[in-house]
mmCIF file of C-alpha atoms in Angstrom:
data_model
loop_
_atom_site.group_PDB
_atom_site.id
_atom_site.type_symbol
_atom_site.label_atom_id
_atom_site.label_comp_id
_atom_site.label_asym_id
_atom_site.label_seq_id
_atom_site.Cartn_x
_atom_site.Cartn_y
_atom_site.Cartn_z
ATOM 1 C CA MET A 1 -28.341 33.005 -52.786
ATOM 2 C CA ASN A 2 -27.600 36.706 -52.963
ATOM 3 C CA LYS A 3 -24.980 37.532 -50.335
ATOM 4 C CA ARG A 4 -27.087 40.449 -49.102
ATOM 5 C CA ILE A 5 -30.091 38.186 -48.575
ATOM 6 C CA ALA A 6 -27.843 35.624 -46.866
ATOM 7 C CA LEU A 7 -27.011 38.205 -44.194
ATOM 8 C CA TYR A 8 -30.447 37.739 -42.617
ATOM 9 C CA PRO A 9 -30.108 34.020 -41.743
ATOM 10 C CA ILE A 10 -26.465 34.535 -40.777
ATOM 11 C CA LEU A 11 -27.305 37.306 -38.294
ATOM 12 C CA LEU A 12 -30.351 35.434 -36.978
ATOM 13 C CA GLY A 13 -28.178 32.356 -36.433
ATOM 14 C CA LEU A 14 -25.573 34.434 -34.604
ATOM 15 C CA LEU A 15 -28.309 35.926 -32.422
ATOM 16 C CA VAL A 16 -29.639 32.494 -31.472
ATOM 17 C CA VAL A 17 -26.195 31.071 -30.667
ATOM 18 C CA THR A 18 -25.047 34.165 -28.764
ATOM 19 C CA GLY A 19 -28.390 34.381 -26.982
ATOM 20 C CA LEU A 20 -27.981 30.830 -25.692
ATOM 21 C CA GLY A 21 -24.443 31.708 -24.638
ATOM 22 C CA SER A 22 -25.753 34.753 -22.792
ATOM 23 C CA LEU A 23 -28.314 32.634 -20.947
ATOM 24 C CA ALA A 24 -25.604 30.172 -19.936
ATOM 25 C CA THR A 25 -22.921 32.721 -18.956
ATOM 26 C CA GLY A 26 -22.536 34.064 -15.439
ATOM 27 C CA PRO A 27 -21.368 33.227 -11.895
ATOM 28 C CA MET A 28 -23.621 30.152 -12.056
ATOM 29 C CA SER A 29 -23.027 28.519 -15.420
ATOM 30 C CA LEU A 30 -26.038 26.751 -16.915
ATOM 31 C CA ASP A 31 -25.725 23.696 -19.114
ATOM 32 C CA LEU A 32 -26.764 24.374 -22.728
ATOM 33 C CA PHE A 33 -28.628 21.048 -22.876
ATOM 34 C CA LYS A 34 -30.731 22.114 -19.896
ATOM 35 C CA LEU A 35 -31.482 25.444 -21.581
ATOM 36 C CA LEU A 36 -32.901 23.555 -24.558
ATOM 37 C CA THR A 37 -34.918 21.331 -22.210
ATOM 38 C CA PRO A 38 -36.088 23.686 -19.412
ATOM 39 C CA ALA A 39 -37.816 20.852 -17.570
ATOM 40 C CA GLN A 40 -34.340 19.638 -16.542
ATOM 41 C CA LEU A 41 -33.595 22.849 -14.610
ATOM 42 C CA ASN A 42 -33.830 22.778 -10.825
ATOM 43 C CA SER A 43 -35.594 25.556 -8.910
ATOM 44 C CA THR A 44 -32.443 27.655 -8.395
ATOM 45 C CA GLU A 45 -31.396 27.386 -12.046
ATOM 46 C CA ASN A 46 -34.917 28.186 -13.156
ATOM 47 C CA LEU A 47 -34.937 31.292 -10.945
ATOM 48 C CA VAL A 48 -31.599 32.487 -12.342
ATOM 49 C CA LEU A 49 -32.720 31.868 -15.921
ATOM 50 C CA LEU A 50 -36.136 33.528 -15.751
ATOM 51 C CA HIS A 51 -35.416 36.436 -13.411
ATOM 52 C CA ILE A 52 -31.814 37.360 -14.258
ATOM 53 C CA ARG A 53 -30.426 35.903 -17.490
ATOM 54 C CA LEU A 54 -33.483 36.058 -19.761
ATOM 55 C CA PRO A 55 -34.455 39.684 -18.904
ATOM 56 C CA ARG A 56 -30.821 40.748 -19.317
ATOM 57 C CA THR A 57 -30.549 39.049 -22.705
ATOM 58 C CA LEU A 58 -33.784 40.632 -23.931
ATOM 59 C CA LEU A 59 -32.602 44.030 -22.675
ATOM 60 C CA CYS A 60 -29.371 43.685 -24.684
ATOM 61 C CA LEU A 61 -31.349 42.805 -27.798
ATOM 62 C CA GLY A 62 -33.741 45.741 -27.410
ATOM 63 C CA VAL A 63 -31.131 48.375 -26.570
ATOM 64 C CA GLY A 64 -28.665 47.181 -29.213
ATOM 65 C CA ALA A 65 -31.294 47.215 -31.946
ATOM 66 C CA THR A 66 -32.574 50.650 -30.885
ATOM 67 C CA LEU A 67 -29.139 52.308 -30.799
ATOM 68 C CA ALA A 68 -28.167 50.801 -34.166
ATOM 69 C CA LEU A 69 -31.420 51.905 -35.808
ATOM 70 C CA CYS A 70 -31.060 55.438 -34.468
ATOM 71 C CA GLY A 71 -27.466 55.519 -35.676
ATOM 72 C CA ALA A 72 -28.557 54.490 -39.180
ATOM 73 C CA VAL A 73 -31.192 57.242 -39.181
ATOM 74 C CA MET A 74 -28.756 59.907 -37.974
ATOM 75 C CA GLN A 75 -26.180 58.917 -40.594
ATOM 76 C CA GLY A 76 -28.835 59.042 -43.285
ATOM 77 C CA LEU A 77 -30.220 62.345 -42.049
ATOM 78 C CA PHE A 78 -26.825 64.046 -41.857
ATOM 79 C CA ARG A 79 -25.505 62.103 -44.876
ATOM 80 C CA ASN A 80 -22.380 61.444 -42.814
ATOM 81 C CA PRO A 81 -21.080 57.993 -41.769
ATOM 82 C CA LEU A 82 -19.526 59.513 -38.627
ATOM 83 C CA ALA A 83 -22.859 60.630 -37.154
ATOM 84 C CA ASP A 84 -24.412 58.782 -34.218
ATOM 85 C CA PRO A 85 -27.428 59.255 -31.869
ATOM 86 C CA GLY A 86 -25.422 61.346 -29.402
ATOM 87 C CA ILE A 87 -24.942 64.023 -32.045
ATOM 88 C CA ILE A 88 -28.267 65.663 -31.139
ATOM 89 C CA GLY A 89 -27.367 65.869 -27.446
ATOM 90 C CA VAL A 90 -29.814 63.286 -26.144
ATOM 91 C CA SER A 91 -27.160 61.188 -24.370
ATOM 92 C CA SER A 92 -25.595 64.152 -22.574
ATOM 93 C CA GLY A 93 -29.022 65.439 -21.593
ATOM 94 C CA ALA A 94 -29.983 62.037 -20.212
ATOM 95 C CA ALA A 95 -26.746 61.890 -18.229
ATOM 96 C CA LEU A 96 -27.487 65.307 -16.758
ATOM 97 C CA GLY A 97 -31.003 64.220 -15.783
ATOM 98 C CA ALA A 98 -29.648 61.115 -14.062
ATOM 99 C CA ALA A 99 -27.025 63.186 -12.236
ATOM 100 C CA LEU A 100 -29.665 65.618 -10.979
ATOM 101 C CA SER A 101 -31.658 62.663 -9.681
ATOM 102 C CA MET A 102 -28.708 61.056 -7.889
ATOM 103 C CA VAL A 103 -27.117 64.192 -6.445
ATOM 104 C CA LEU A 104 -30.012 66.560 -5.713
ATOM 105 C CA LEU A 105 -33.214 64.499 -5.639
ATOM 106 C CA ALA A 106 -32.007 61.362 -3.834
ATOM 107 C CA PRO A 107 -33.073 62.660 -0.348
ATOM 108 C CA PHE A 108 -36.631 63.111 -1.649
ATOM 109 C CA ALA A 109 -36.891 59.648 -3.227
ATOM 110 C CA VAL A 110 -38.036 58.155 0.106
ATOM 111 C CA LEU A 111 -41.077 60.463 0.037
ATOM 112 C CA LEU A 112 -42.243 59.099 -3.304
ATOM 113 C CA PRO A 113 -44.197 55.896 -3.970
ATOM 114 C CA ALA A 114 -41.916 52.845 -3.997
ATOM 115 C CA TRP A 115 -42.227 52.224 -7.744
ATOM 116 C CA LEU A 116 -41.453 55.856 -8.574
ATOM 117 C CA GLY A 117 -38.564 56.153 -6.131
ATOM 118 C CA ALA A 118 -36.900 53.062 -7.605
ATOM 119 C CA SER A 119 -37.258 54.413 -11.152
ATOM 120 C CA LEU A 120 -36.465 58.060 -10.389
ATOM 121 C CA THR A 121 -33.015 58.001 -12.031
ATOM 122 C CA SER A 122 -34.356 56.390 -15.213
ATOM 123 C CA LEU A 123 -37.290 58.791 -15.349
ATOM 124 C CA MET A 124 -35.077 61.845 -14.902
ATOM 125 C CA ALA A 125 -32.658 60.512 -17.526
ATOM 126 C CA PHE A 126 -35.487 60.202 -20.024
ATOM 127 C CA ILE A 127 -36.822 63.682 -19.198
ATOM 128 C CA GLY A 128 -33.322 65.150 -19.491
ATOM 129 C CA GLY A 129 -32.783 63.575 -22.902
ATOM 130 C CA LEU A 130 -36.196 64.721 -24.116
ATOM 131 C CA ILE A 131 -35.763 68.334 -22.932
ATOM 132 C CA THR A 132 -32.287 68.527 -24.477
ATOM 133 C CA THR A 133 -33.591 67.268 -27.807
ATOM 134 C CA LEU A 134 -36.492 69.728 -27.832
ATOM 135 C CA VAL A 135 -34.125 72.627 -27.049
ATOM 136 C CA VAL A 136 -31.711 71.578 -29.802
ATOM 137 C CA TYR A 137 -34.555 71.159 -32.266
ATOM 138 C CA GLN A 138 -36.018 74.586 -31.456
ATOM 139 C CA LEU A 139 -32.598 76.191 -31.933
ATOM 140 C CA ALA A 140 -32.305 74.516 -35.337
ATOM 141 C CA ARG A 141 -35.659 75.760 -36.630
ATOM 142 C CA THR A 142 -35.494 78.521 -39.237
ATOM 143 C CA PRO A 143 -38.104 80.158 -41.491
ATOM 144 C CA GLN A 144 -36.860 77.856 -44.272
ATOM 145 C CA GLY A 145 -37.225 74.746 -42.121
ATOM 146 C CA THR A 146 -34.941 72.728 -39.875
ATOM 147 C CA SER A 147 -31.264 73.362 -40.554
ATOM 148 C CA VAL A 148 -29.224 70.165 -40.204
ATOM 149 C CA SER A 149 -25.972 72.107 -39.745
ATOM 150 C CA ILE A 150 -27.452 74.253 -36.960
ATOM 151 C CA LEU A 151 -28.929 71.109 -35.412
ATOM 152 C CA LEU A 152 -25.460 69.588 -35.324
ATOM 153 C CA LEU A 153 -23.835 72.688 -33.818
ATOM 154 C CA ALA A 154 -26.645 73.130 -31.290
ATOM 155 C CA GLY A 155 -26.272 69.496 -30.250
ATOM 156 C CA VAL A 156 -22.558 69.972 -29.675
ATOM 157 C CA ALA A 157 -23.119 73.189 -27.700
ATOM 158 C CA ILE A 158 -25.896 71.799 -25.508
ATOM 159 C CA GLY A 159 -23.854 68.642 -24.994
ATOM 160 C CA ALA A 160 -20.904 70.720 -23.794
ATOM 161 C CA LEU A 161 -23.166 72.706 -21.443
ATOM 162 C CA SER A 162 -24.667 69.508 -20.059
ATOM 163 C CA GLY A 163 -21.145 68.145 -19.573
ATOM 164 C CA GLY A 164 -20.138 71.227 -17.616
ATOM 165 C CA ILE A 165 -23.133 71.003 -15.292
ATOM 166 C CA LEU A 166 -22.551 67.267 -14.938
ATOM 167 C CA GLY A 167 -18.970 67.977 -13.894
ATOM 168 C CA LEU A 168 -20.207 70.439 -11.246
ATOM 169 C CA LEU A 169 -22.682 67.885 -9.882
ATOM 170 C CA SER A 170 -19.931 65.253 -9.793
ATOM 171 C CA TYR A 171 -17.763 67.681 -7.798
ATOM 172 C CA LEU A 172 -20.583 68.247 -5.284
ATOM 173 C CA ALA A 173 -21.502 64.558 -4.930
ATOM 174 C CA ASP A 174 -20.327 62.396 -2.038
ATOM 175 C CA ASP A 175 -18.132 59.373 -2.675
ATOM 176 C CA GLN A 176 -20.924 56.794 -2.992
ATOM 177 C CA THR A 177 -23.089 59.012 -5.198
ATOM 178 C CA LEU A 178 -20.090 59.817 -7.385
ATOM 179 C CA ARG A 179 -19.374 56.106 -7.803
ATOM 180 C CA ASP A 180 -23.013 55.368 -8.674
ATOM 181 C CA LEU A 181 -23.064 58.205 -11.189
ATOM 182 C CA THR A 182 -19.791 57.116 -12.781
ATOM 183 C CA LEU A 183 -20.949 53.514 -13.128
ATOM 184 C CA TRP A 184 -24.278 54.657 -14.607
ATOM 185 C CA GLN A 185 -22.462 56.693 -17.244
ATOM 186 C CA MET A 186 -20.461 53.594 -18.233
ATOM 187 C CA GLY A 187 -23.610 51.643 -18.992
ATOM 188 C CA SER A 188 -24.736 48.383 -17.434
ATOM 189 C CA MET A 189 -27.233 45.627 -18.197
ATOM 190 C CA ALA A 190 -27.270 44.373 -14.617
ATOM 191 C CA LYS A 191 -30.575 46.007 -13.658
ATOM 192 C CA SER A 192 -33.538 45.189 -15.847
ATOM 193 C CA GLU A 193 -36.813 46.137 -14.186
ATOM 194 C CA PRO A 194 -39.889 44.563 -15.828
ATOM 195 C CA PHE A 195 -41.430 47.893 -16.869
ATOM 196 C CA GLN A 196 -38.180 49.191 -18.359
ATOM 197 C CA LEU A 197 -37.578 45.902 -20.160
ATOM 198 C CA ALA A 198 -41.066 45.950 -21.663
ATOM 199 C CA LEU A 199 -40.670 49.599 -22.684
ATOM 200 C CA VAL A 200 -37.256 49.003 -24.315
ATOM 201 C CA CYS A 201 -38.451 45.958 -26.269
ATOM 202 C CA ALA A 202 -41.658 47.698 -27.367
ATOM 203 C CA THR A 203 -39.631 50.742 -28.452
ATOM 204 C CA ALA A 204 -37.259 48.593 -30.519
ATOM 205 C CA LEU A 205 -40.120 46.789 -32.280
ATOM 206 C CA MET A 206 -42.101 49.975 -32.968
ATOM 207 C CA LEU A 207 -38.987 51.810 -34.133
ATOM 208 C CA THR A 208 -38.154 49.022 -36.587
ATOM 209 C CA TRP A 209 -41.675 49.077 -38.018
ATOM 210 C CA ILE A 210 -41.958 52.880 -38.275
ATOM 211 C CA LEU A 211 -38.499 53.407 -39.774
ATOM 212 C CA ARG A 212 -39.015 50.589 -42.275
ATOM 213 C CA SER A 213 -41.996 52.529 -43.661
ATOM 214 C CA HIS A 214 -39.742 55.582 -44.163
ATOM 215 C CA ALA A 215 -36.937 53.699 -45.935
ATOM 216 C CA HIS A 216 -37.808 55.095 -49.375
ATOM 217 C CA SER A 217 -37.868 58.651 -48.024
ATOM 218 C CA LEU A 218 -34.457 58.206 -46.385
ATOM 219 C CA ASN A 219 -33.118 56.806 -49.659
ATOM 220 C CA ALA A 220 -34.385 59.887 -51.466
ATOM 221 C CA LEU A 221 -32.832 62.175 -48.856
ATOM 222 C CA ALA A 222 -29.441 60.560 -49.524
ATOM 223 C CA LEU A 223 -29.567 62.184 -52.987
ATOM 224 C CA GLY A 224 -29.869 65.646 -51.401
ATOM 225 C CA GLU A 225 -32.676 67.715 -49.944
ATOM 226 C CA ALA A 226 -33.543 69.423 -53.237
ATOM 227 C CA GLU A 227 -33.681 66.115 -55.093
ATOM 228 C CA ALA A 228 -35.822 64.563 -52.350
ATOM 229 C CA SER A 229 -38.248 67.489 -52.538
ATOM 230 C CA HIS A 230 -38.527 67.037 -56.314
ATOM 231 C CA LEU A 231 -39.457 63.399 -55.680
ATOM 232 C CA GLY A 232 -42.382 64.504 -53.522
ATOM 233 C CA ILE A 233 -40.789 64.041 -50.091
ATOM 234 C CA ASP A 234 -41.684 66.563 -47.400
ATOM 235 C CA VAL A 235 -38.084 66.985 -46.268
ATOM 236 C CA GLN A 236 -38.806 69.200 -43.266
ATOM 237 C CA LEU A 237 -41.469 66.844 -41.931
ATOM 238 C CA LEU A 238 -39.167 63.874 -42.479
ATOM 239 C CA LYS A 239 -36.286 65.526 -40.588
ATOM 240 C CA ARG A 240 -38.612 66.512 -37.751
ATOM 241 C CA LYS A 241 -39.979 62.977 -37.449
ATOM 242 C CA MET A 242 -36.605 61.295 -37.600
ATOM 243 C CA VAL A 243 -34.941 63.575 -35.026
ATOM 244 C CA LEU A 244 -37.765 63.379 -32.480
ATOM 245 C CA LEU A 245 -38.310 59.648 -32.981
ATOM 246 C CA SER A 246 -34.600 58.900 -32.584
ATOM 247 C CA ALA A 247 -34.347 61.125 -29.526
ATOM 248 C CA LEU A 248 -37.274 59.423 -27.810
ATOM 249 C CA ALA A 249 -35.935 55.954 -28.606
ATOM 250 C CA VAL A 250 -32.390 56.741 -27.444
ATOM 251 C CA GLY A 251 -33.824 58.404 -24.341
ATOM 252 C CA VAL A 252 -35.683 55.201 -23.440
ATOM 253 C CA SER A 253 -32.522 53.127 -23.896
ATOM 254 C CA VAL A 254 -30.227 55.500 -21.981
ATOM 255 C CA ALA A 255 -32.751 55.735 -19.160
ATOM 256 C CA ALA A 256 -32.803 51.942 -18.861
ATOM 257 C CA VAL A 257 -29.094 51.077 -19.058
ATOM 258 C CA GLY A 258 -27.033 54.278 -18.994
ATOM 259 C CA ILE A 259 -24.790 55.581 -21.761
ATOM 260 C CA ILE A 260 -23.476 53.009 -24.235
ATOM 261 C CA GLY A 261 -21.356 54.476 -26.984
ATOM 262 C CA PHE A 262 -20.236 53.445 -30.457
ATOM 263 C CA VAL A 263 -23.041 50.947 -31.218
ATOM 264 C CA GLY A 264 -24.979 53.564 -33.168
ATOM 265 C CA LEU A 265 -21.785 54.644 -34.951
ATOM 266 C CA VAL A 266 -20.166 51.331 -35.830
ATOM 267 C CA VAL A 267 -23.089 49.058 -36.682
ATOM 268 C CA PRO A 268 -24.786 51.041 -39.496
ATOM 269 C CA HIS A 269 -21.459 51.704 -41.161
ATOM 270 C CA LEU A 270 -20.512 48.017 -41.072
ATOM 271 C CA VAL A 271 -23.858 47.071 -42.591
ATOM 272 C CA ARG A 272 -23.507 49.766 -45.238
ATOM 273 C CA LEU A 273 -20.101 48.403 -46.242
ATOM 274 C CA VAL A 274 -21.536 44.914 -46.799
ATOM 275 C CA ALA A 275 -25.172 45.439 -47.827
ATOM 276 C CA GLY A 276 -25.064 48.881 -49.436
ATOM 277 C CA PRO A 277 -26.826 52.144 -48.549
ATOM 278 C CA ASP A 278 -30.408 51.099 -49.332
ATOM 279 C CA HIS A 279 -32.343 51.750 -46.114
ATOM 280 C CA ARG A 280 -34.774 48.938 -46.912
ATOM 281 C CA ARG A 281 -31.928 46.550 -46.055
ATOM 282 C CA LEU A 282 -29.793 48.850 -43.941
ATOM 283 C CA LEU A 283 -32.389 49.373 -41.194
ATOM 284 C CA PRO A 284 -33.396 45.752 -40.408
ATOM 285 C CA LEU A 285 -29.825 44.473 -40.786
ATOM 286 C CA SER A 286 -28.570 47.241 -38.475
ATOM 287 C CA ALA A 287 -31.162 46.232 -35.883
ATOM 288 C CA LEU A 288 -30.026 42.595 -36.018
ATOM 289 C CA LEU A 289 -26.305 43.397 -35.949
ATOM 290 C CA GLY A 290 -26.732 45.986 -33.179
ATOM 291 C CA ALA A 291 -28.632 43.490 -31.025
ATOM 292 C CA TRP A 292 -25.949 40.835 -31.589
ATOM 293 C CA LEU A 293 -23.029 43.209 -30.965
ATOM 294 C CA LEU A 294 -24.382 44.481 -27.650
ATOM 295 C CA LEU A 295 -25.245 40.942 -26.562
ATOM 296 C CA LEU A 296 -21.684 39.871 -27.342
ATOM 297 C CA ALA A 297 -20.250 42.912 -25.527
ATOM 298 C CA ASP A 298 -22.356 42.131 -22.449
ATOM 299 C CA MET A 299 -21.097 38.536 -22.427
ATOM 300 C CA MET A 300 -17.519 39.838 -22.582
ATOM 301 C CA ALA A 301 -18.270 42.301 -19.757
ATOM 302 C CA ARG A 302 -19.428 39.400 -17.591
ATOM 303 C CA THR A 303 -16.499 37.103 -18.320
ATOM 304 C CA VAL A 304 -13.377 39.264 -18.804
ATOM 305 C CA ALA A 305 -13.093 40.258 -15.143
ATOM 306 C CA ALA A 306 -15.117 37.411 -13.587
ATOM 307 C CA PRO A 307 -16.347 37.115 -10.902
ATOM 308 C CA ALA A 308 -16.506 40.930 -11.068
ATOM 309 C CA GLU A 309 -18.525 42.547 -13.863
ATOM 310 C CA MET A 310 -17.153 45.218 -16.189
ATOM 311 C CA PRO A 311 -19.535 47.982 -17.362
ATOM 312 C CA VAL A 312 -20.643 47.143 -20.882
ATOM 313 C CA GLY A 313 -19.992 50.712 -22.057
ATOM 314 C CA ILE A 314 -16.267 50.111 -21.520
ATOM 315 C CA VAL A 315 -16.374 47.056 -23.774
ATOM 316 C CA THR A 316 -18.254 48.835 -26.569
ATOM 317 C CA ALA A 317 -15.812 51.752 -26.346
ATOM 318 C CA LEU A 318 -12.805 49.432 -26.579
ATOM 319 C CA LEU A 319 -14.378 47.735 -29.596
ATOM 320 C CA GLY A 320 -15.722 50.870 -31.241
ATOM 321 C CA ALA A 321 -12.935 53.410 -30.781
ATOM 322 C CA PRO A 322 -10.412 51.604 -33.046
ATOM 323 C CA PHE A 323 -13.092 51.256 -35.705
ATOM 324 C CA PHE A 324 -13.880 54.964 -35.408
ATOM 325 C CA LEU A 325 -10.205 55.817 -35.913
ATOM 326 C CA TRP A 326 -10.135 53.538 -38.951
ATOM 327 C CA LEU A 327 -13.122 55.435 -40.380
ATOM 328 C CA LEU A 328 -11.330 58.739 -39.878
ATOM 329 C CA LEU A 329 -8.182 57.465 -41.606
ATOM 330 C CA LYS A 330 -10.260 56.089 -44.455
ATOM 331 C CA GLN A 331 -11.997 59.442 -44.951
ATOM 332 C CA LYS A 332 -8.630 61.205 -44.759
ATOM 333 C CA ARG A 333 -7.236 59.010 -47.544
ATOM 334 C CA GLY A 334 -10.453 59.485 -49.524
ATOM 335 C CA ILE A 335 -9.973 63.258 -49.718
ATOM 336 C CA GLY A 336 -6.278 62.979 -50.487
ATOM 337 C CA LEU A 337 -4.840 64.065 -47.134
ATOM 338 C CA ALA A 338 -2.851 60.904 -46.567
#
């Protein structure tokens, strides 16, 4: 069997095994045999499984797949293995939206309907990410089309501005609000509301399907914009679709679980090293590996400091930062600077 084809059953097997481990892991450990025969679970175990463990596991799968897919798209769009979804400013914009909700709008949450008040932070995070992306995209538009280099610089600038305002809001916040905001920025899978879970999973599935249909276009873009145009690809339309689609998908994920870094950077590059740059394989394999990696990181977050729970964003950063440094050193050697 071709080793690239073998990656699919390997990753699916890892997902199944790790998924069962995720369902069994926590303050109340569940027997794996009982998980395979749910009729053996008592009422308490059944409650924990269906209302806590299963939604959390599905949330990890959806968010991990979404971030990895968006990372693969950004790396293909910028033709740079060091690109990730945060490069267009959506993560910083979402963080700013959440901070505005927690620091300035919290007193008004009691005046809103119960469902809206409970989801106000997530809603503001999504709106913040969307507005930031639209601003960055408008700045990058030129008479010749969308400039990728200006898009990159605009994302960095807007991200820095959002960071400055976020710092001001953190300075103005009281102790409890500051703690809540800090924990949100670290990312957590602990809260998985049914609507958010459904939205994240639907986003991951739709994103996989839509991006799969654009795999040939992304392959052509890897040759260069001029070459892709000669092959009949509408490069400007493709860039517009990919940026807005990635921003919306990342916005949904960040709104649900907070900021989780390095998944979108590390996963596509790992897949590219093993399976090659063809987006027909790169995209689905990135989705599978991203889902597995975040699921594994969440299990580590629950067990490393048990009975306390570590924010999953800390785990992904500790796993991803060394890999990022390795990428930098590899590129440095590749251009003869080391």
